[in-house]
Amino acid sequence: MDFKVIFCLFGLMFFVKNIEKLGILNYFAEKMIDFSATSRSLIRNIVLLSFFSSMILTNDVAILTLMPIYLTIIKKFPAMENKIAGAVLLIVAANLGSSFFPFGNPQNLFLFSYFSLSTATFFEWSLILLLFSILVLLISFLLLKKERFLNKLICFQ
């Protein structure tokens, strides 16, 4: 067991809980809602944010950072459908997005070094996966029910 990693993750979760108490998660949740007119666009926005941020942060950090924001959002709209689908897509997007850069995912570092890949070869392979991943995510958004946020102003009170 790697206690260093466990303590780092505990520290990250402690940090997220503190920013929730400070109202920062609520602020970002409200901004995400402001940019979205429907539940489908809200899920699309946060899932794509997860996808692209995981390229830089890693998949675990992107999930641990964005999932609390997503949970704050769905608390504001208890009747919203597609809640579970949005959470699943957020996690899937973080894992798919992290595969683009060698440092985004530990498995990429292993593949990059073990097979002595050139940078160009690695990005050529990962670009194909990236484009296919974006296509699958975009198609999956079309399967979500499109609900308008009629009570947008009420949820902020």
Backbone as a chain_set.jsonl record, in Angstrom:
{"seq": "MDFKVIFCLFGLMFFVKNIEKLGILNYFAEKMIDFSATSRSLIRNIVLLSFFSSMILTNDVAILTLMPIYLTIIKKFPAMENKIAGAVLLIVAANLGSSFFPFGNPQNLFLFSYFSLSTATFFEWSLILLLFSILVLLISFLLLKKERFLNKLICFQ", "coords": {"N": [[0.84, -1.166, 0.0], [0.577, 2.177, -0.858], [1.141, 4.664, 1.097], [1.786, 7.313, 0.809], [0.476, 8.201, -1.503], [-2.152, 7.759, -0.664], [-2.347, 9.598, 1.46], [-1.975, 11.953, 0.015], [-4.285, 11.985, -1.623], [-6.203, 12.083, 0.394], [-5.599, 14.609, 1.41], [-6.297, 16.156, -0.806], [-9.074, 15.666, -0.921], [-9.777, 16.767, 1.552], [-9.127, 19.421, 1.054], [-10.997, 20.017, -0.992], [-13.367, 19.77, 0.464], [-13.075, 21.909, 2.205], [-13.096, 24.093, 0.404], [-15.67, 23.851, -0.399], [-17.049, 24.535, 1.941], [-16.361, 27.207, 2.056], [-17.877, 28.243, 0.054], [-17.055, 28.247, -2.527], [-17.397, 26.094, -4.292], [-20.129, 26.279, -4.709], [-20.216, 28.716, -6.041], [-18.855, 28.088, -8.473], [-20.62, 26.134, -9.387], [-22.916, 27.67, -9.84], [-21.958, 29.28, -11.915], [-21.581, 27.363, -13.918], [-24.231, 26.628, -14.313], [-25.237, 29.056, -15.224], [-24.066, 29.178, -17.757], [-25.503, 27.33, -19.095], [-28.457, 26.326, -20.67], [-30.106, 24.163, -20.68], [-30.555, 20.886, -19.198], [-29.133, 19.005, -20.628], [-27.173, 20.575, -21.938], [-25.83, 21.49, -19.71], [-24.743, 19.133, -18.592], [-23.175, 18.417, -20.787], [-21.334, 20.574, -20.823], [-19.942, 20.338, -18.347], [-18.912, 17.783, -18.583], [-17.26, 17.982, -20.859], [-15.47, 19.837, -19.835], [-14.309, 18.244, -17.884], [-13.136, 16.339, -19.553], [-11.168, 17.826, -21.03], [-9.704, 19.071, -18.977], [-8.596, 16.911, -17.661], [-6.543, 16.169, -19.287], [-4.436, 17.728, -18.586], [-4.374, 17.764, -15.789], [-4.565, 15.092, -14.807], [-6.555, 12.132, -14.653], [-7.658, 11.34, -12.146], [-7.44, 13.605, -10.469], [-8.962, 15.445, -11.905], [-11.503, 14.268, -11.728], [-11.891, 14.195, -8.914], [-11.965, 16.891, -8.471], [-13.999, 18.004, -10.109], [-16.303, 16.44, -9.698], [-17.443, 17.073, -7.108], [-18.422, 19.643, -7.714], [-20.298, 19.012, -9.671], [-22.045, 17.457, -8.116], [-22.957, 19.426, -6.378], [-24.378, 20.96, -8.191], [-26.454, 19.2, -9.003], [-27.831, 18.998, -6.636], [-29.163, 21.37, -6.566], [-31.094, 21.066, -8.456], [-33.233, 18.927, -7.916], [-35.168, 17.477, -9.323], [-34.093, 16.95, -11.745], [-33.458, 14.927, -14.517], [-31.255, 12.366, -15.767], [-29.127, 12.464, -13.973], [-27.406, 10.454, -12.973], [-26.343, 9.505, -15.352], [-24.916, 11.771, -16.152], [-22.918, 11.893, -14.161], [-21.578, 9.494, -14.656], [-20.696, 9.946, -17.295], [-18.992, 12.106, -16.813], [-16.907, 10.885, -15.384], [-16.05, 8.951, -17.245], [-15.25, 10.654, -19.33], [-13.107, 11.998, -18.125], [-11.275, 9.915, -17.876], [-10.897, 9.23, -20.563], [-9.937, 11.64, -21.678], [-7.525, 11.986, -20.312], [-5.845, 10.28, -21.564], [-4.544, 11.436, -23.679], [-2.093, 12.93, -23.35], [1.264, 11.99, -22.44], [1.762, 12.292, -19.671], [-0.722, 12.417, -18.544], [-1.887, 10.121, -17.651], [-0.937, 7.338, -15.735], [-0.559, 4.891, -17.045], [0.021, 5.681, -19.611], [2.578, 6.777, -19.372], [4.0, 4.45, -18.819], [3.585, 2.98, -21.247], [4.76, 4.761, -23.047], [7.451, 4.814, -22.228], [8.204, 2.049, -22.025], [7.865, 0.952, -24.6], [9.512, 2.593, -25.956], [8.597, 4.829, -27.441], [8.491, 7.36, -29.922], [7.856, 10.847, -29.52], [6.231, 11.897, -31.513], [5.028, 9.573, -32.577], [3.621, 8.635, -30.345], [1.745, 10.744, -29.979], [0.433, 10.598, -32.405], [-0.897, 8.148, -32.237], [-2.425, 8.604, -29.922], [-3.966, 10.758, -30.724], [-5.807, 9.701, -32.505], [-7.319, 8.141, -30.741], [-8.249, 10.236, -29.128], [-9.872, 11.775, -30.913], [-11.818, 9.879, -31.599], [-12.882, 9.446, -29.058], [-14.0, 11.965, -28.43], [-15.981, 12.05, -30.4], [-17.633, 9.877, -29.6], [-18.459, 10.824, -27.097], [-19.872, 13.158, -27.87], [-21.969, 12.021, -29.322], [-23.164, 10.582, -27.264], [-24.205, 12.643, -25.722], [-26.429, 13.393, -27.147], [-28.223, 11.451, -26.518], [-29.187, 12.08, -24.064], [-31.858, 13.362, -22.073], [-33.408, 16.43, -22.819], [-33.866, 18.978, -20.771], [-35.362, 22.001, -19.857], [-34.192, 24.648, -17.765], [-36.332, 25.852, -15.748], [-36.595, 26.838, -13.229], [-34.337, 28.367, -12.651], [-33.681, 30.773, -11.347], [-34.76, 30.36, -8.861], [-33.22, 28.369, -7.724], [-30.921, 29.522, -6.713], [-31.485, 30.698, -4.355]], "CA": [[0.0, 0.0, 0.0], [1.364, 3.404, -0.953], [0.505, 5.631, 2.001], [2.027, 8.669, 0.307], [-0.638, 8.491, -2.415], [-3.377, 7.821, 0.128], [-2.347, 10.879, 2.172], [-2.179, 13.024, -0.983], [-5.709, 11.987, -1.981], [-6.923, 12.574, 1.568], [-5.376, 16.052, 1.43], [-7.102, 16.751, -1.871], [-10.476, 15.626, -0.5], [-9.89, 17.746, 2.633], [-9.11, 20.72, 0.389], [-12.283, 20.181, -1.677], [-14.383, 19.989, 1.49], [-12.905, 23.275, 2.701], [-13.572, 25.075, -0.578], [-17.134, 23.764, -0.369], [-17.496, 25.325, 3.093], [-16.142, 28.619, 1.737], [-18.846, 28.65, -0.958], [-16.421, 28.294, -3.849], [-18.068, 25.096, -5.143], [-21.424, 26.858, -5.063], [-19.952, 29.746, -7.05], [-18.593, 27.438, -9.754], [-21.86, 25.478, -9.81], [-23.778, 28.713, -10.397], [-21.393, 29.68, -13.216], [-21.888, 26.297, -14.88], [-25.664, 26.729, -14.607], [-25.411, 30.271, -16.038], [-23.646, 28.898, -19.128], [-26.303, 26.228, -19.623], [-29.893, 26.585, -20.725], [-30.816, 22.897, -20.484], [-29.793, 19.882, -18.454], [-28.2, 18.387, -21.574], [-26.029, 21.457, -22.138], [-25.097, 21.515, -18.451], [-23.945, 17.906, -18.533], [-22.162, 18.527, -21.839], [-20.299, 21.522, -20.427], [-19.088, 19.831, -17.267], [-18.216, 16.591, -19.088], [-16.162, 18.444, -21.705], [-14.481, 20.413, -18.925], [-13.617, 17.089, -17.31], [-12.337, 15.73, -20.62], [-9.994, 18.632, -21.365], [-8.869, 19.329, -17.803], [-7.863, 15.694, -17.299], [-5.333, 16.086, -20.108], [-3.384, 18.46, -17.896], [-4.355, 17.459, -14.362], [-4.71, 13.631, -14.659], [-7.968, 11.765, -14.54], [-8.095, 11.301, -10.753], [-7.577, 14.974, -9.951], [-10.108, 16.056, -12.589], [-12.731, 13.703, -11.148], [-12.028, 14.65, -7.529], [-12.22, 18.33, -8.469], [-15.253, 18.366, -10.779], [-17.463, 15.704, -9.194], [-18.162, 17.853, -6.083], [-19.164, 20.723, -8.375], [-21.458, 18.377, -10.299], [-22.985, 17.08, -7.049], [-23.57, 20.681, -5.926], [-25.346, 21.352, -9.22], [-27.661, 18.359, -9.001], [-28.608, 19.3, -5.43], [-29.98, 22.539, -6.872], [-32.177, 20.61, -9.344], [-33.524, 17.546, -7.519], [-36.039, 16.789, -10.286], [-33.373, 16.775, -13.011], [-33.185, 13.563, -14.954], [-29.9, 12.159, -16.294], [-28.109, 12.76, -12.961], [-26.42, 9.371, -12.936], [-25.659, 9.507, -16.652], [-23.959, 12.871, -16.127], [-21.782, 11.496, -13.325], [-20.833, 8.454, -15.375], [-20.016, 10.587, -18.424], [-17.898, 12.911, -16.272], [-15.812, 9.966, -15.061], [-15.56, 8.381, -18.508], [-14.561, 11.72, -20.06], [-11.816, 12.244, -17.474], [-10.371, 8.817, -18.233], [-10.572, 9.322, -21.988], [-9.129, 12.831, -21.917], [-6.184, 11.837, -19.752], [-5.035, 9.397, -22.408], [-3.922, 12.159, -24.789], [-0.709, 13.274, -23.05], [1.955, 10.923, -21.695], [1.701, 12.504, -18.224], [-2.112, 12.48, -18.098], [-2.311, 8.836, -17.138], [0.261, 6.539, -15.46], [-0.385, 3.849, -18.064], [0.656, 6.31, -20.771], [4.011, 6.865, -19.087], [4.53, 3.109, -18.992], [3.61, 2.674, -22.677], [5.705, 5.673, -23.684], [8.837, 4.416, -21.931], [8.453, 0.632, -22.263], [7.973, 0.713, -26.032], [10.435, 3.606, -26.489], [7.88, 5.539, -28.496], [8.838, 8.757, -30.158], [6.751, 11.738, -29.148], [5.32, 11.994, -32.662], [4.262, 8.32, -32.66], [2.665, 8.607, -29.238], [0.649, 11.677, -30.245], [-0.321, 10.092, -33.557], [-1.796, 7.118, -31.722], [-3.384, 9.15, -28.966], [-4.879, 11.657, -31.428], [-6.893, 8.858, -33.022], [-8.166, 7.841, -29.584], [-8.871, 11.495, -28.714], [-10.948, 12.119, -31.845], [-12.879, 8.887, -31.431], [-13.492, 9.695, -27.751], [-14.864, 13.157, -28.544], [-17.136, 11.648, -31.201], [-18.51, 9.051, -28.765], [-19.073, 11.704, -26.088], [-20.861, 14.016, -28.518], [-23.139, 11.189, -29.628], [-23.835, 10.234, -26.008], [-24.976, 13.805, -25.253], [-27.709, 13.407, -27.861], [-29.103, 10.468, -25.889], [-29.692, 12.628, -22.807], [-33.093, 14.132, -22.156], [-33.163, 17.874, -22.824], [-34.811, 19.654, -19.879], [-35.072, 23.428, -19.643], [-34.122, 25.068, -16.369], [-37.36, 26.862, -15.515], [-36.437, 27.39, -11.89], [-32.947, 28.777, -12.511], [-33.553, 31.828, -10.35], [-35.156, 29.839, -7.562], [-32.204, 27.476, -7.159], [-29.842, 30.276, -6.102], [-31.923, 31.299, -3.086]], "C": [[0.893, 1.241, 0.0], [0.675, 4.496, -0.131], [0.726, 7.066, 1.555], [0.881, 9.095, -0.618], [-1.944, 8.63, -1.639], [-3.464, 9.151, 0.877], [-2.531, 12.054, 1.214], [-3.644, 13.121, -1.385], [-6.565, 12.475, -0.816], [-6.794, 14.097, 1.668], [-6.199, 16.764, 0.381], [-8.576, 16.765, -1.491], [-10.739, 16.617, 0.641], [-9.947, 19.163, 2.06], [-10.454, 21.002, -0.284], [-13.398, 20.451, -0.664], [-14.287, 21.416, 2.048], [-13.363, 24.325, 1.689], [-15.096, 25.001, -0.724], [-17.679, 24.615, 0.781], [-17.34, 26.822, 2.845], [-17.112, 29.138, 0.668], [-18.283, 28.696, -2.367], [-17.065, 27.28, -4.795], [-19.42, 25.624, -5.608], [-21.258, 27.914, -6.153], [-19.714, 29.113, -8.422], [-19.822, 26.702, -10.278], [-22.802, 26.494, -10.443], [-23.271, 29.18, -11.758], [-21.684, 28.631, -14.284], [-23.36, 26.351, -15.273], [-25.933, 27.947, -15.485], [-25.066, 30.024, -17.506], [-24.541, 27.87, -19.82], [-27.784, 26.572, -19.568], [-30.706, 25.326, -20.437], [-29.939, 21.945, -19.685], [-28.775, 19.197, -19.371], [-26.967, 19.264, -21.776], [-25.198, 21.569, -20.86], [-24.189, 20.296, -18.327], [-22.853, 17.947, -19.592], [-21.01, 19.429, -21.403], [-19.375, 20.958, -19.36], [-18.322, 18.585, -17.704], [-17.048, 17.003, -19.992], [-15.079, 19.137, -20.882], [-13.662, 19.309, -18.269], [-12.665, 16.465, -18.329], [-11.042, 16.515, -20.858], [-9.11, 18.926, -20.154], [-8.072, 18.102, -17.386], [-6.62, 15.492, -18.151], [-4.15, 16.717, -19.381], [-3.243, 17.986, -16.447], [-4.137, 15.984, -14.035], [-6.181, 13.348, -14.373], [-8.464, 11.802, -13.097], [-8.35, 12.701, -10.2], [-8.769, 15.671, -10.612], [-11.428, 15.554, -11.996], [-12.945, 14.221, -9.732], [-12.297, 16.145, -7.427], [-13.609, 18.654, -9.013], [-16.485, 17.624, -10.25], [-18.165, 16.451, -8.053], [-18.945, 19.029, -6.675], [-20.428, 20.157, -9.014], [-22.5, 17.995, -9.241], [-23.674, 18.308, -6.462], [-24.639, 21.129, -6.914], [-26.611, 20.512, -9.122], [-28.456, 18.505, -7.717], [-29.546, 20.474, -5.667], [-31.186, 22.175, -7.744], [-32.522, 19.163, -9.011], [-34.377, 16.78, -8.52], [-35.332, 16.516, -11.614], [-33.151, 15.293, -13.306], [-31.744, 13.503, -15.441], [-28.807, 12.448, -15.273], [-27.012, 11.705, -12.963], [-25.65, 9.31, -14.243], [-24.62, 10.616, -16.709], [-22.728, 12.533, -15.315], [-20.924, 10.45, -14.024], [-20.058, 9.066, -16.543], [-18.846, 11.451, -17.962], [-16.686, 12.037, -15.984], [-15.205, 9.373, -16.324], [-14.756, 9.421, -19.28], [-13.194, 12.013, -19.448], [-10.816, 11.151, -17.834], [-9.974, 8.857, -19.703], [-9.666, 10.509, -22.28], [-7.7, 12.687, -21.426], [-5.278, 10.968, -20.614], [-4.295, 10.143, -23.512], [-2.455, 12.487, -24.539], [-0.041, 12.145, -22.273], [1.838, 11.071, -20.178], [0.276, 12.531, -17.683], [-2.584, 11.224, -17.413], [-1.062, 7.991, -16.88], [0.513, 5.444, -16.5], [0.285, 4.417, -19.309], [2.159, 6.421, -20.579], [4.68, 5.508, -19.274], [4.65, 2.765, -20.478], [4.672, 3.493, -23.406], [7.14, 5.216, -23.453], [9.128, 2.968, -22.298], [8.665, 0.329, -23.749], [8.886, 1.716, -26.721], [9.812, 4.357, -27.668], [8.464, 6.93, -28.691], [7.614, 9.6, -29.782], [5.73, 11.832, -30.276], [4.448, 10.748, -32.782], [3.216, 8.251, -31.553], [1.473, 9.518, -29.524], [-0.174, 11.258, -31.461], [-1.338, 9.054, -33.099], [-2.855, 7.716, -30.8], [-4.353, 10.13, -29.619], [-6.067, 10.887, -32.007], [-7.873, 8.522, -31.895], [-8.917, 9.09, -29.124], [-10.055, 11.85, -29.613], [-12.127, 11.155, -31.726], [-13.617, 9.108, -30.11], [-14.436, 10.891, -27.8], [-16.123, 12.82, -29.326], [-18.125, 10.84, -30.366], [-19.194, 9.904, -27.702], [-20.15, 12.585, -26.707], [-22.126, 13.244, -28.88], [-23.902, 10.857, -28.343], [-24.639, 11.408, -25.446], [-26.34, 13.859, -25.921], [-28.717, 12.428, -27.252], [-29.706, 10.968, -24.576], [-30.966, 13.439, -23.041], [-32.765, 15.614, -22.001], [-34.244, 18.557, -21.997], [-34.395, 21.113, -19.722], [-35.061, 23.72, -18.152], [-35.109, 26.2, -16.145], [-37.165, 27.552, -14.171], [-34.994, 27.82, -11.631], [-32.764, 29.828, -11.417], [-33.869, 31.326, -8.953], [-34.025, 29.042, -6.916], [-31.082, 28.235, -6.464], [-30.235, 30.868, -4.75], [-31.694, 30.374, -1.93]], "O": [[1.848, 1.33, 0.772], [-0.248, 5.16, -0.602], [-0.067, 7.946, 1.889], [0.381, 10.216, -0.522], [-2.748, 9.517, -1.924], [-4.529, 9.765, 0.927], [-3.174, 13.043, 1.565], [-4.189, 14.22, -1.478], [-7.54, 13.198, -1.019], [-7.765, 14.789, 1.974], [-6.74, 17.842, 0.63], [-9.261, 17.764, -1.711], [-11.802, 17.236, 0.691], [-10.721, 19.999, 2.526], [-10.991, 22.103, -0.159], [-14.276, 21.276, -0.915], [-15.305, 22.048, 2.329], [-13.953, 25.335, 2.07], [-15.733, 25.976, -1.124], [-18.663, 25.335, 0.609], [-18.113, 27.62, 3.376], [-17.159, 30.34, 0.408], [-18.96, 29.135, -3.297], [-17.26, 27.574, -5.974], [-19.805, 25.438, -6.762], [-22.067, 27.992, -7.078], [-20.298, 29.544, -9.417], [-20.041, 26.652, -11.488], [-23.419, 26.212, -11.47], [-24.068, 29.448, -12.657], [-21.998, 28.973, -15.424], [-23.7, 26.142, -16.438], [-26.763, 27.885, -16.391], [-25.697, 30.591, -18.398], [-24.352, 27.575, -21.001], [-28.292, 27.047, -18.553], [-31.855, 25.408, -20.003], [-28.74, 22.169, -19.52], [-27.679, 18.849, -18.932], [-25.843, 18.763, -21.785], [-23.979, 21.728, -20.932], [-23.01, 20.42, -17.997], [-21.719, 17.552, -19.322], [-19.843, 19.086, -21.594], [-18.155, 21.087, -19.463], [-17.203, 18.354, -17.245], [-15.963, 16.43, -19.896], [-13.896, 19.031, -21.204], [-12.447, 19.44, -18.121], [-11.532, 16.111, -18.002], [-9.955, 15.938, -20.883], [-7.891, 19.021, -20.293], [-6.988, 18.232, -16.819], [-5.733, 14.723, -17.777], [-3.007, 16.289, -19.543], [-2.131, 17.827, -15.943], [-3.536, 15.694, -13.001], [-6.931, 14.212, -13.917], [-9.582, 12.251, -12.847], [-9.361, 12.942, -9.541], [-9.502, 16.406, -9.95], [-12.357, 16.335, -11.79], [-14.049, 14.638, -9.381], [-12.801, 16.616, -6.407], [-14.319, 19.484, -8.445], [-17.599, 18.138, -10.349], [-19.396, 16.464, -8.026], [-20.019, 19.367, -6.179], [-21.501, 20.751, -8.911], [-23.697, 18.188, -9.45], [-24.846, 18.242, -6.09], [-25.692, 21.623, -6.51], [-27.718, 21.05, -9.154], [-29.642, 18.174, -7.694], [-30.602, 20.565, -5.043], [-32.182, 22.898, -7.762], [-32.139, 18.258, -9.752], [-34.316, 15.551, -8.562], [-35.919, 15.913, -12.512], [-32.716, 14.524, -12.449], [-31.084, 14.54, -15.511], [-27.658, 12.659, -15.661], [-25.826, 12.034, -12.956], [-24.439, 9.089, -14.244], [-23.541, 10.414, -17.266], [-21.61, 12.845, -15.724], [-19.696, 10.515, -13.988], [-18.89, 8.737, -16.753], [-17.822, 11.523, -18.641], [-15.559, 12.412, -16.307], [-13.983, 9.302, -16.456], [-13.698, 9.107, -19.826], [-12.228, 12.251, -20.173], [-9.641, 11.434, -18.069], [-8.832, 8.55, -20.046], [-8.719, 10.386, -23.058], [-6.77, 13.203, -22.046], [-4.066, 10.933, -20.403], [-3.49, 9.538, -24.22], [-1.64, 12.333, -25.449], [-0.706, 11.424, -21.529], [1.816, 10.066, -19.468], [0.085, 12.657, -16.474], [-3.569, 11.246, -16.675], [-0.191, 7.936, -17.749], [1.661, 5.113, -16.797], [1.035, 3.714, -19.987], [2.928, 6.188, -21.511], [5.781, 5.417, -19.816], [5.703, 2.308, -20.921], [5.387, 2.981, -24.267], [7.954, 5.228, -24.376], [10.198, 2.68, -22.835], [9.542, -0.457, -24.108], [9.018, 1.692, -27.944], [10.413, 4.497, -28.733], [8.876, 7.586, -27.735], [6.489, 9.104, -29.738], [4.522, 11.844, -30.037], [3.253, 10.855, -33.06], [2.073, 7.859, -31.788], [0.324, 9.117, -29.336], [-1.37, 11.546, -31.522], [-2.495, 9.077, -33.519], [-4.034, 7.374, -30.889], [-5.46, 10.318, -29.115], [-7.196, 11.376, -31.994], [-9.089, 8.605, -32.067], [-10.092, 9.009, -28.769], [-11.129, 12.188, -29.115], [-13.286, 11.569, -31.75], [-14.839, 8.971, -30.05], [-15.546, 10.832, -27.271], [-17.216, 13.253, -28.96], [-19.329, 11.093, -30.419], [-20.382, 9.725, -27.436], [-21.227, 12.742, -26.131], [-23.232, 13.769, -28.755], [-25.133, 10.85, -28.331], [-25.644, 11.198, -24.767], [-27.307, 14.325, -25.317], [-29.923, 12.568, -27.454], [-30.628, 10.353, -24.039], [-31.124, 14.106, -24.063], [-31.952, 16.0, -21.162], [-35.383, 18.704, -22.44], [-33.226, 21.418, -19.485], [-35.812, 23.127, -17.379], [-34.772, 27.37, -16.328], [-37.531, 28.716, -14.003], [-34.485, 27.658, -10.522], [-31.802, 29.773, -10.651], [-33.307, 31.813, -7.972], [-33.889, 29.04, -5.693], [-30.346, 27.633, -5.682], [-29.404, 31.476, -4.075], [-32.005, 30.721, -0.791]]}, "num_chains": 1, "name": "protein.A"}
